[in-house]
Coordinates of C-alpha atoms in Angstrom, one line a residue:
Chain A
M1276 CA 105.6 145.2 85.1
T1277 CA 106.8 144.4 88.7
Q1278 CA 110.4 144.9 89.5
A1279 CA 112.6 141.9 89.0
K1280 CA 113.7 140.3 92.3
I1281 CA 117.0 139.4 90.8
S1282 CA 118.4 141.0 87.7
I1283 CA 121.6 139.7 86.2
Q1284 CA 123.3 142.0 83.7
N1285 CA 126.1 141.1 81.3
L1286 CA 127.7 138.7 83.9
Y1287 CA 131.0 137.0 83.1
Y1288 CA 132.9 134.7 85.3
T1289 CA 136.4 133.5 84.7
Y1290 CA 138.2 130.8 86.7
E1291 CA 141.7 131.4 88.0
D1292 CA 143.1 129.2 85.2
G1293 CA 141.6 131.5 82.6
I1294 CA 138.7 129.2 81.6
E1295 CA 135.5 131.2 81.1
A1296 CA 132.7 129.7 83.1
L1297 CA 129.9 132.2 82.3
R1298 CA 129.7 134.4 79.2
D1299 CA 127.5 137.5 79.0
I1300 CA 124.6 136.3 81.1
S1301 CA 121.6 138.6 81.3
V1302 CA 118.3 137.6 82.8
D1303 CA 115.5 139.1 85.0
I1304 CA 114.0 136.9 87.6
P1305 CA 110.5 138.1 88.8
P1306 CA 109.3 137.6 92.3
N1307 CA 107.2 134.7 93.5
E1308 CA 108.1 132.3 90.7
I1309 CA 110.1 129.2 90.4
F1310 CA 112.9 129.9 88.0
V1311 CA 114.7 126.8 86.8
L1312 CA 118.2 126.9 85.4
F1313 CA 118.9 123.8 83.5
G1314 CA 121.6 122.4 81.2
P1315 CA 124.2 119.7 80.9
A1316 CA 126.9 119.1 83.5
R1317 CA 129.6 121.7 83.8
S1318 CA 127.7 124.3 81.9
G1319 CA 128.1 126.8 84.8
K1320 CA 124.8 126.4 86.6
S1321 CA 126.3 126.1 90.1
T1322 CA 128.8 128.8 89.4
L1323 CA 125.9 131.2 88.5
L1324 CA 124.0 130.3 91.7
R1325 CA 127.0 130.8 93.9
L1326 CA 127.4 134.3 92.4
L1327 CA 123.9 135.4 93.5
N1328 CA 124.7 135.4 97.2
R1329 CA 128.5 135.8 96.7
L1330 CA 129.4 132.4 97.9
S1331 CA 131.7 132.8 94.9
D1332 CA 133.9 134.9 97.2
L1333 CA 135.3 131.6 98.5
D1334 CA 136.3 130.5 95.0
D1335 CA 139.2 131.7 93.1
G1336 CA 137.8 133.4 90.1
L1337 CA 136.9 136.7 88.6
A1338 CA 133.3 138.0 88.1
Q1339 CA 132.5 140.9 85.8
G1340 CA 129.1 142.4 85.2
A1341 CA 126.4 143.0 87.7
V1342 CA 123.8 141.2 89.8
Y1343 CA 121.0 143.3 91.3
F1344 CA 119.0 142.1 94.2
N1345 CA 115.9 144.3 94.8
G1346 CA 117.7 146.8 92.6
Q1347 CA 120.8 146.8 94.7
D1348 CA 124.2 145.7 93.3
V1349 CA 125.4 142.7 95.3
F1350 CA 129.1 143.1 94.3
T1351 CA 129.5 146.5 95.9
R1352 CA 132.0 146.7 98.7
S1353 CA 129.5 148.0 101.2
M1354 CA 127.2 145.0 100.8
N1355 CA 126.9 143.1 104.0
V1356 CA 127.6 139.6 102.8
S1357 CA 126.1 137.7 105.8
D1358 CA 122.9 139.7 105.5
L1359 CA 122.8 139.1 101.7
R1360 CA 123.1 135.3 102.3
R1361 CA 120.3 135.4 104.8
R1362 CA 118.1 137.0 102.3
I1363 CA 119.2 134.9 99.4
S1364 CA 119.5 131.5 101.1
M1365 CA 121.0 128.5 99.5
V1366 CA 120.4 124.7 99.6
F1367 CA 123.1 122.4 98.2
A1368 CA 123.0 119.2 96.2
I1369 CA 124.6 117.2 99.0
P1370 CA 122.7 117.9 102.2
T1371 CA 124.9 119.5 104.7
P1372 CA 123.5 119.1 108.2
L1373 CA 125.8 120.7 110.7
P1374 CA 127.1 118.9 113.8
G1375 CA 124.4 119.2 116.5
S1376 CA 120.7 118.4 116.9
I1377 CA 117.9 119.1 114.5
Y1378 CA 116.9 122.1 116.5
D1379 CA 120.4 123.4 116.6
N1380 CA 120.7 123.1 112.8
L1381 CA 117.6 125.2 112.3
T1382 CA 118.6 127.9 114.8
Y1383 CA 122.2 128.2 113.9
G1384 CA 121.5 130.8 111.2
L1385 CA 118.9 132.6 113.4
K1386 CA 121.2 132.9 116.4
M1387 CA 124.0 134.2 114.1
A1388 CA 121.5 136.8 112.9
G1389 CA 121.0 137.9 116.5
I1390 CA 117.6 136.3 117.1
R1391 CA 117.8 134.7 120.6
E1392 CA 114.3 134.8 122.0
K1393 CA 113.2 131.3 122.7
G1394 CA 109.6 131.8 121.6
E1395 CA 110.6 133.3 118.2
L1396 CA 113.2 130.5 117.7
D1397 CA 110.5 127.9 118.4
R1398 CA 108.0 129.5 116.1
R1399 CA 110.5 129.7 113.2
V1400 CA 111.6 126.1 113.8
E1401 CA 108.0 124.8 113.6
Q1402 CA 107.1 127.0 110.7
S1403 CA 110.1 126.1 108.6
L1404 CA 109.8 122.4 109.3
K1405 CA 106.1 122.5 108.3
Q1406 CA 107.0 124.4 105.1
S1407 CA 109.5 121.8 104.1
A1408 CA 107.1 118.9 105.0
L1409 CA 109.4 117.5 107.7
W1410 CA 107.5 118.6 110.8
D1411 CA 105.4 115.4 111.3
E1412 CA 108.5 113.2 111.0
V1413 CA 110.7 115.0 113.5
K1414 CA 108.5 117.0 115.8
D1415 CA 109.1 114.5 118.7
R1416 CA 112.8 114.3 118.3
L1417 CA 114.1 117.9 117.7
G1418 CA 116.8 117.3 120.2
S1419 CA 118.4 114.2 118.4
S1420 CA 121.3 114.4 116.1
A1421 CA 120.8 115.7 112.6
F1422 CA 123.1 113.0 111.3
A1423 CA 120.5 110.4 112.3
L1424 CA 118.1 111.5 109.6
S1425 CA 117.7 109.8 106.3
G1426 CA 119.0 111.4 103.1
G1427 CA 115.7 112.8 102.1
Q1428 CA 115.0 114.1 105.6
K1429 CA 118.5 115.7 105.7
Q1430 CA 117.8 117.5 102.5
R1431 CA 114.4 118.8 103.7
L1432 CA 116.2 119.8 107.0
C1433 CA 118.6 121.9 104.9
L1434 CA 115.7 123.5 103.1
A1435 CA 114.0 124.2 106.4
R1436 CA 117.2 125.7 107.7
S1437 CA 117.2 128.1 104.8
L1438 CA 113.5 128.9 105.3
A1439 CA 113.9 129.5 109.0
L1440 CA 115.8 132.7 108.1
E1441 CA 112.6 133.9 106.3
P1442 CA 114.6 134.9 103.2
D1443 CA 113.5 136.6 100.1
V1444 CA 115.0 134.2 97.7
V1445 CA 115.6 130.5 98.1
V1446 CA 118.4 129.1 95.8
L1447 CA 118.4 125.4 95.4
D1448 CA 121.3 123.6 93.7
N1449 CA 119.9 120.2 92.6
P1450 CA 118.2 119.6 95.9
T1451 CA 116.9 116.2 94.9
S1452 CA 120.1 114.7 93.5
G1453 CA 120.3 111.9 96.1
L1454 CA 116.7 111.4 96.8
D1455 CA 114.3 108.6 95.9
P1456 CA 111.2 109.4 93.9
I1457 CA 108.9 109.7 96.9
S1458 CA 111.2 112.2 98.7
T1459 CA 111.7 114.0 95.5
A1460 CA 107.9 114.5 95.1
T1461 CA 107.7 115.7 98.7
V1462 CA 110.3 118.3 98.1
E1463 CA 108.8 119.4 94.8
E1464 CA 105.4 119.8 96.5
S1465 CA 106.8 121.9 99.2
L1466 CA 108.4 124.1 96.6
Y1467 CA 105.0 124.7 94.9
S1468 CA 103.5 125.9 98.1
L1469 CA 106.5 128.1 98.9
K1470 CA 106.5 130.3 95.9
E1471 CA 103.7 132.4 97.3
R1472 CA 106.1 133.7 99.8
Y1473 CA 109.5 133.3 98.2
T1474 CA 111.2 133.6 94.9
I1475 CA 112.7 130.2 94.1
I1476 CA 115.7 129.7 91.9
M1477 CA 116.6 126.1 91.3
V1478 CA 118.9 123.8 89.3
P1479 CA 116.9 120.7 88.7
H1480 CA 117.9 117.1 88.7
S1481 CA 116.6 116.4 85.2
V1482 CA 114.8 118.1 82.3
Q1483 CA 111.7 116.3 83.4
Q1484 CA 111.9 117.8 86.8
A1485 CA 112.6 121.2 85.2
A1486 CA 109.4 120.9 83.2
R1487 CA 107.4 119.8 86.3
V1488 CA 108.3 122.6 88.6
A1489 CA 109.3 125.6 86.5
D1490 CA 107.3 128.7 86.0
R1491 CA 110.1 130.2 84.0
A1492 CA 113.3 128.5 82.8
G1493 CA 116.7 129.2 81.4
F1494 CA 118.8 126.9 79.4
L1495 CA 122.5 127.2 80.1
L1496 CA 125.1 125.6 77.7
D1497 CA 128.8 126.0 78.1
G1498 CA 128.5 129.2 80.1
E1499 CA 126.1 130.8 77.7
L1500 CA 122.4 131.4 78.5
V1501 CA 120.9 130.0 75.3
E1502 CA 117.3 130.7 75.9
V1503 CA 115.0 132.0 78.7
G1504 CA 111.2 131.8 78.7
K1505 CA 108.0 130.8 80.3
A1506 CA 108.1 127.1 81.1
D1507 CA 104.9 126.2 79.2
K1508 CA 106.5 127.7 76.0
L1509 CA 110.1 126.8 76.4
F1510 CA 109.6 123.1 77.1
V1511 CA 107.0 122.8 74.3
Q1512 CA 108.2 125.1 71.6
P1513 CA 111.8 126.1 72.2
Q1514 CA 113.1 128.8 69.9
D1515 CA 116.7 127.7 69.7
Q1516 CA 117.7 124.5 68.0
R1517 CA 120.2 123.6 70.8
T1518 CA 117.5 123.9 73.4
E1519 CA 115.2 121.6 71.5
D1520 CA 118.1 119.1 71.0
Y1521 CA 118.8 119.0 74.7
I1522 CA 115.1 118.8 75.8
T1523 CA 114.4 116.0 73.4
G1524 CA 117.4 114.1 74.6
R1525 CA 119.6 114.3 71.6
F1526 CA 122.6 115.2 73.8
G1527 CA 123.5 115.7 77.4
Chain B
M1271 CA 120.7 75.1 87.8
T1272 CA 122.2 76.9 90.8
S1273 CA 124.7 74.1 91.4
K1274 CA 126.7 74.9 88.3
P1275 CA 128.2 78.3 89.2
S1276 CA 128.7 77.3 92.8
L1277 CA 130.8 74.4 91.6
A1278 CA 132.7 76.4 89.1
T1279 CA 133.8 79.1 91.5
P1280 CA 135.6 77.0 94.1
S1281 CA 137.4 74.9 91.5
R1282 CA 138.9 78.0 90.0
T1283 CA 140.2 79.3 93.3
A1284 CA 141.5 75.9 94.2
E1285 CA 143.7 75.9 91.1
D1286 CA 145.2 79.3 91.8
A1287 CA 145.4 78.7 95.5
P1288 CA 148.9 77.1 96.2
R1289 CA 151.1 79.8 94.8
L1290 CA 148.9 82.6 96.1
R1291 CA 148.7 81.1 99.5
I1292 CA 152.4 80.8 100.2
G1293 CA 152.9 84.5 99.4
E1294 CA 149.9 85.4 101.5
W1295 CA 151.1 83.2 104.3
I1296 CA 154.5 84.8 104.4
I1297 CA 153.3 88.4 104.3
E1298 CA 150.5 87.7 106.8
N1299 CA 152.9 86.3 109.3
L1300 CA 155.5 89.0 108.8
I1301 CA 152.9 91.5 109.6
R1302 CA 151.8 89.5 112.6
L1303 CA 155.4 89.1 113.8
A1304 CA 155.9 92.9 113.5
G1305 CA 152.7 93.6 115.5
L1306 CA 153.4 91.0 118.1
S1307 CA 157.0 92.1 118.7
T1308 CA 155.8 95.6 119.6
I1309 CA 153.4 94.2 122.1
V1310 CA 156.1 91.8 123.5
I1311 CA 158.7 94.6 123.8
I1312 CA 156.2 96.9 125.6
G1313 CA 155.3 94.1 127.9
L1314 CA 159.0 93.4 128.7
I1315 CA 159.7 97.1 129.3
F1316 CA 156.8 97.2 131.8
L1317 CA 158.0 94.0 133.5
F1318 CA 161.5 95.4 133.8
L1319 CA 160.2 98.6 135.2
L1320 CA 158.1 96.7 137.8
R1321 CA 161.1 94.5 138.8
E1322 CA 163.5 97.4 139.3
G1323 CA 161.0 100.0 140.6
G1324 CA 158.6 97.8 142.5
P1325 CA 160.7 97.4 145.7
A1326 CA 160.6 101.2 146.2
F1327 CA 156.9 101.0 146.7
L1328 CA 157.3 98.1 149.1
D1329 CA 160.3 99.2 151.1
I1330 CA 159.6 102.9 151.6
P1331 CA 156.7 103.6 154.0
L1332 CA 153.9 105.2 152.0
R1333 CA 153.8 108.3 154.2
Q1334 CA 157.4 109.0 153.3
L1335 CA 156.9 108.1 149.7
F1336 CA 154.3 110.8 149.3
G1337 CA 156.1 113.1 151.6
T1338 CA 157.5 116.5 150.7
R1339 CA 161.1 115.8 151.3
W1340 CA 163.4 114.3 148.6
Y1341 CA 166.8 113.8 150.3
P1342 CA 168.3 110.6 148.8
I1343 CA 171.6 111.1 150.6
E1344 CA 169.8 110.8 154.0
G1345 CA 167.6 108.0 152.7
I1346 CA 164.4 110.1 152.5
Y1347 CA 162.5 109.6 149.3
G1348 CA 159.4 111.8 149.1
L1349 CA 158.0 112.0 145.6
A1350 CA 155.7 115.0 146.1
P1351 CA 158.2 117.7 145.1
L1352 CA 159.0 115.9 141.9
L1353 CA 155.3 115.4 141.2
V1354 CA 154.5 119.0 141.9
G1355 CA 157.4 120.1 139.7
S1356 CA 156.3 118.0 136.8
L1357 CA 152.7 119.1 137.2
L1358 CA 153.6 122.8 137.3
V1359 CA 155.8 122.6 134.3
T1360 CA 153.5 120.5 132.3
V1361 CA 150.3 122.4 133.1
G1362 CA 152.1 125.6 132.5
A1363 CA 153.2 124.3 129.1
V1364 CA 149.7 123.2 128.2
I1365 CA 148.2 126.5 129.2
I1366 CA 150.6 128.3 126.9
A1367 CA 150.8 125.7 124.1
V1368 CA 147.1 124.7 123.6
P1369 CA 145.6 128.1 122.8
L1370 CA 148.6 129.3 120.9
G1371 CA 148.7 126.0 118.9
L1372 CA 145.0 126.0 118.2
I1373 CA 145.0 129.6 117.1
T1374 CA 147.9 129.0 114.8
A1375 CA 146.2 125.9 113.3
I1376 CA 143.0 127.9 112.7
Y1377 CA 145.0 130.6 111.1
L1378 CA 146.9 128.2 108.9
G1379 CA 144.0 126.1 107.9
E1380 CA 141.2 128.6 107.6
I1381 CA 142.5 132.1 107.2
A1382 CA 146.0 132.3 105.8
P1383 CA 146.3 132.8 102.0
P1384 CA 148.1 129.9 100.3
W1385 CA 151.4 131.6 99.9
Q1386 CA 151.7 132.2 103.7
R1387 CA 150.7 128.6 104.4
E1388 CA 153.5 127.4 102.1
I1389 CA 156.0 129.4 104.1
L1390 CA 154.6 128.7 107.6
K1391 CA 154.0 125.0 107.4
P1392 CA 157.6 124.0 106.7
L1393 CA 158.8 126.5 109.3
I1394 CA 156.6 124.8 111.9
E1395 CA 157.8 121.4 110.9
M1396 CA 161.3 122.7 111.3
L1397 CA 160.5 123.8 114.9
A1398 CA 159.7 120.1 115.5
G1399 CA 163.1 119.2 114.2
I1400 CA 165.1 121.3 116.6
P1401 CA 166.8 119.0 119.1
S1402 CA 165.5 119.5 122.6
I1403 CA 168.9 120.3 124.0
V1404 CA 169.2 123.2 121.7
L1405 CA 165.8 124.6 122.9
G1406 CA 167.1 124.1 126.4
F1407 CA 170.2 126.0 125.6
L1408 CA 168.1 128.8 124.2
G1409 CA 166.0 128.9 127.4
W1410 CA 169.1 129.0 129.5
V1411 CA 170.8 131.8 127.5
A1412 CA 168.0 133.9 126.3
L1413 CA 164.8 133.2 128.3
A1414 CA 166.2 132.8 131.8
P1415 CA 167.9 136.3 132.0
L1416 CA 164.7 137.8 130.7
I1417 CA 162.7 136.2 133.5
Q1418 CA 165.3 137.2 136.1
N1419 CA 165.2 140.8 135.0
A1420 CA 161.5 140.7 135.3
G1421 CA 161.8 140.2 139.0
A1422 CA 162.1 136.5 139.8
A1423 CA 164.8 135.4 142.2
T1424 CA 166.4 133.3 139.5
G1425 CA 165.7 132.8 135.8
L1426 CA 165.6 129.1 136.1
T1427 CA 162.0 128.5 137.1
A1428 CA 159.0 126.3 136.4
F1429 CA 157.8 129.0 134.1
T1430 CA 161.0 128.9 132.0
G1431 CA 160.6 125.2 131.7
A1432 CA 156.9 125.6 130.8
V1433 CA 157.7 128.1 128.0
I1434 CA 160.4 125.9 126.5
L1435 CA 158.1 122.8 126.7
A1436 CA 155.3 124.7 125.2
Y1437 CA 157.4 125.5 122.2
M1438 CA 158.4 121.9 121.9
S1439 CA 154.9 120.6 121.9
L1440 CA 153.6 123.4 119.6
P1441 CA 154.5 121.7 116.3
T1442 CA 152.7 118.5 117.3
I1443 CA 149.6 120.4 118.4
I1444 CA 149.6 122.7 115.3
S1445 CA 150.1 120.1 112.7
I1446 CA 147.7 117.5 114.0
S1447 CA 144.9 119.9 114.7
E1448 CA 145.4 121.5 111.3
D1449 CA 145.0 118.1 109.8
A1450 CA 141.8 117.7 111.8
L1451 CA 140.5 121.1 110.5
Y1452 CA 141.5 120.2 107.0
A1453 CA 139.5 117.0 107.2
V1454 CA 136.2 118.9 107.8
P1455 CA 134.3 118.7 104.6
K1456 CA 134.0 121.8 102.5
E1457 CA 130.2 121.3 102.5
Y1458 CA 130.0 122.2 106.2
R1459 CA 131.6 125.6 105.5
D1460 CA 129.4 126.2 102.5
G1461 CA 126.4 125.2 104.5
A1462 CA 127.2 127.6 107.3
L1463 CA 128.2 130.5 105.1
A1464 CA 125.0 130.0 103.0
I1465 CA 122.9 130.7 106.0
G1466 CA 124.7 133.9 106.7
A1467 CA 127.5 132.9 109.0
T1468 CA 130.6 135.1 109.0
Q1469 CA 133.9 133.4 108.6
W1470 CA 134.6 133.4 112.4
Q1471 CA 131.1 132.1 113.2
T1472 CA 131.7 129.3 110.7
I1473 CA 135.0 128.4 112.3
W1474 CA 133.7 128.6 115.9
R1475 CA 130.3 127.0 115.6
V1476 CA 130.8 124.5 112.8
V1477 CA 134.4 123.7 111.9
L1478 CA 135.9 123.4 115.4
P1479 CA 133.1 121.2 116.8
A1480 CA 133.4 119.0 113.7
A1481 CA 137.1 118.7 114.2
R1482 CA 136.9 118.2 117.9
S1483 CA 138.1 114.6 118.1
G1484 CA 141.2 115.4 116.1
I1485 CA 141.9 118.4 118.2
V1486 CA 141.7 116.4 121.4
I1487 CA 144.2 113.9 120.0
A1488 CA 146.5 116.8 119.1
V1489 CA 146.3 118.3 122.6
M1490 CA 146.8 114.9 124.3
L1491 CA 149.9 114.1 122.2
G1492 CA 151.2 117.6 122.9
I1493 CA 150.8 116.9 126.7
G1494 CA 152.5 113.5 126.3
R1495 CA 155.4 115.2 124.6
A1496 CA 155.6 117.8 127.4
I1497 CA 155.5 115.4 130.3
G1498 CA 158.1 113.0 129.0
E1499 CA 160.7 115.7 128.0
T1500 CA 163.9 115.6 130.1
M1501 CA 166.9 117.4 128.9
A1502 CA 165.6 120.9 128.1
V1503 CA 163.6 120.9 131.3
M1504 CA 166.5 119.8 133.3
M1505 CA 168.5 122.8 132.0
V1506 CA 166.1 125.5 132.7
T1507 CA 164.0 124.6 135.7
G1508 CA 166.7 125.1 138.4
N1509 CA 166.7 121.5 139.6
A1510 CA 165.6 122.3 143.1
A1511 CA 163.6 119.4 144.6
N1512 CA 161.4 121.4 146.9
I1513 CA 157.8 122.4 146.7
P1514 CA 157.4 126.1 146.0
A1515 CA 155.2 127.9 148.5
F1516 CA 151.6 127.7 147.3
G1517 CA 150.4 130.8 145.5
S1518 CA 150.4 132.8 142.3
G1519 CA 154.2 133.2 142.4
M1520 CA 154.9 129.5 142.6
I1521 CA 155.4 129.2 138.9
F1522 CA 158.4 131.5 139.2
E1523 CA 160.2 129.3 141.6
P1524 CA 162.8 126.7 140.7
V1525 CA 161.5 123.1 140.6
R1526 CA 162.6 119.7 139.6
T1527 CA 160.6 117.3 137.4
M1528 CA 160.4 113.5 137.7
T1529 CA 162.2 113.0 134.4
A1530 CA 165.0 115.4 135.3
T1531 CA 165.5 113.6 138.7
I1532 CA 166.0 110.3 136.9
A1533 CA 168.4 111.7 134.4
A1534 CA 170.4 113.6 137.0
E1535 CA 170.7 110.9 139.6
M1536 CA 170.8 107.7 137.7
G1537 CA 174.5 108.0 136.9
E1538 CA 175.6 108.2 140.5
V1539 CA 173.5 105.6 142.1
A1540 CA 174.6 102.1 143.2
Q1541 CA 172.8 99.5 141.2
G1542 CA 170.3 97.6 143.3
S1543 CA 170.2 100.2 146.1
L1544 CA 167.0 101.6 147.4
H1545 CA 167.8 104.9 145.7
Y1546 CA 168.1 103.0 142.4
N1547 CA 164.8 101.3 142.9
T1548 CA 163.1 104.6 143.7
L1549 CA 164.3 106.1 140.5
F1550 CA 162.7 103.3 138.6
G1551 CA 159.7 103.8 140.8
I1552 CA 159.5 107.3 139.4
G1553 CA 159.6 105.8 136.0
I1554 CA 156.6 103.7 136.9
V1555 CA 154.7 106.7 138.0
L1556 CA 155.5 108.5 134.7
F1557 CA 154.5 105.5 132.8
V1558 CA 151.1 105.3 134.6
I1559 CA 150.5 109.0 134.0
T1560 CA 151.2 108.9 130.3
F1561 CA 149.2 105.7 130.0
A1562 CA 146.3 107.4 131.7
I1563 CA 146.5 110.4 129.4
N1564 CA 146.6 108.2 126.3
S1565 CA 143.7 106.1 127.4
L1566 CA 141.7 109.2 128.3
A1567 CA 142.3 110.6 124.8
G1568 CA 141.4 107.3 123.3
R1569 CA 138.1 107.2 125.3
I1570 CA 137.1 110.8 124.4
V1571 CA 137.8 110.2 120.7
G1572 CA 136.4 106.7 120.8
T1573 CA 133.0 107.6 122.2
R1574 CA 132.6 110.5 119.8
G1575 CA 133.6 108.4 116.8
A1576 CA 131.2 105.7 117.8
R1577 CA 128.4 108.2 118.2
R1578 CA 129.1 109.7 114.8
S1579 CA 129.2 106.5 112.8
G1580 CA 126.1 105.3 114.7
G1581 CA 124.4 108.5 113.6
K1582 CA 125.3 107.9 110.0
L1583 CA 123.7 104.5 110.0

């Protein structure tokens, strides 16, 4: 078996006020797959995602357990957090274009990583925009403000911004929350084509979306990872009653 | 079919209207009165300034008015020394206060742990509450000897005034720019950090540009506070109405600002005399400068605001 891209072992997370957000999470995420993490609101999905690239450093809470990325513990002191976040890149539910032009948005991360050569920047901009299916719409106005884009375009811009870094893992926290069905389909299609190069971890908008895009899925409920399995089994024949209840719409 | 609801709606509002409308009318007009009175008062102040100060610009030959000699006793009224004095002190204060204020605001808003913020913010607000005369006193007793010991001919210099003024405008600059930083959505920071930015890169490339308009307002208000200040400046700048020799040492020479001149000489002047008119003329110049700064700030902020909201649509 190939080595897991990300391996989470006995991970607990407790908020400052003592509330346990994640309880004993253990899961291996193999490379070049779309791993979908689904469950009802406030079940700890975003919290788990933010732990993967240590964005959780910004939050007041305590993590126990381990997250291994390519076999390396991400919580060690010596870990270069900026470098980790370039390799495990994240896209949020609310698109977050930064002030500046479309081109600026895509090159922020690259410049901060020390890449300054114009040819390389241009190549990465074009490649990432094509991967996120935005190139045709914006190729003639890379210099105009990123705020002028539509909601769906902004979200694909943020995806492109992550991809421009050529990361190992792309983490998406409900990337289609504010999008219309057509834009959603566009984003989903680009995800399909991306898994050849990247490992994708995603919190979906709905169970339907989870079933559409997932290779492998995990059901998270009240901070507990109830069930993990291949998508074609988990969504058809769930092993746990709670998973079945959620999938069939009995709650949540 | 459509006529039924359209008839029903107006009849209901007509029923409730009389009582509601009297209250509305009173409140609306009270607000209008308050707003208009401000405008009228400002207009009256400006008219008064023009009436009292205008003759100075008509009676004194322009060459003398912008000349370098301010000797009211001999009837020579050159505003240049006062303009230069105000300029030196204000620019000095801005050079000290803006970087210091911005850095403090960034520290408070972005870096300091909560417990430090809880101590520092009230302290800074307290700094704003110190009466200017007390700060002037402090400059006179504590700062001036330091500067004299450092090698200046006297401790009462433009630089002393600039430092005191800087500390007076710091609370304004800090608290307003910190508010501006605070208003930057958390998503921006997450977005920047998630693509590998360090904390400093996030602040420099994302948070500061996003808060730019608020910071411009903070700086402009700080300058406005500095240029209009009188008492503290009068105490510590030496009150010599001459232009220091141009050079790097000019900031360590005594000067006199426009505001200090008005305050110092107003009490001894005969009402209606040319000297009296000239002091009001200085008031007009101050008014014009502050007005220019404010409208410049408004313009910078205005265009950026328009561009941003235009972008959103």
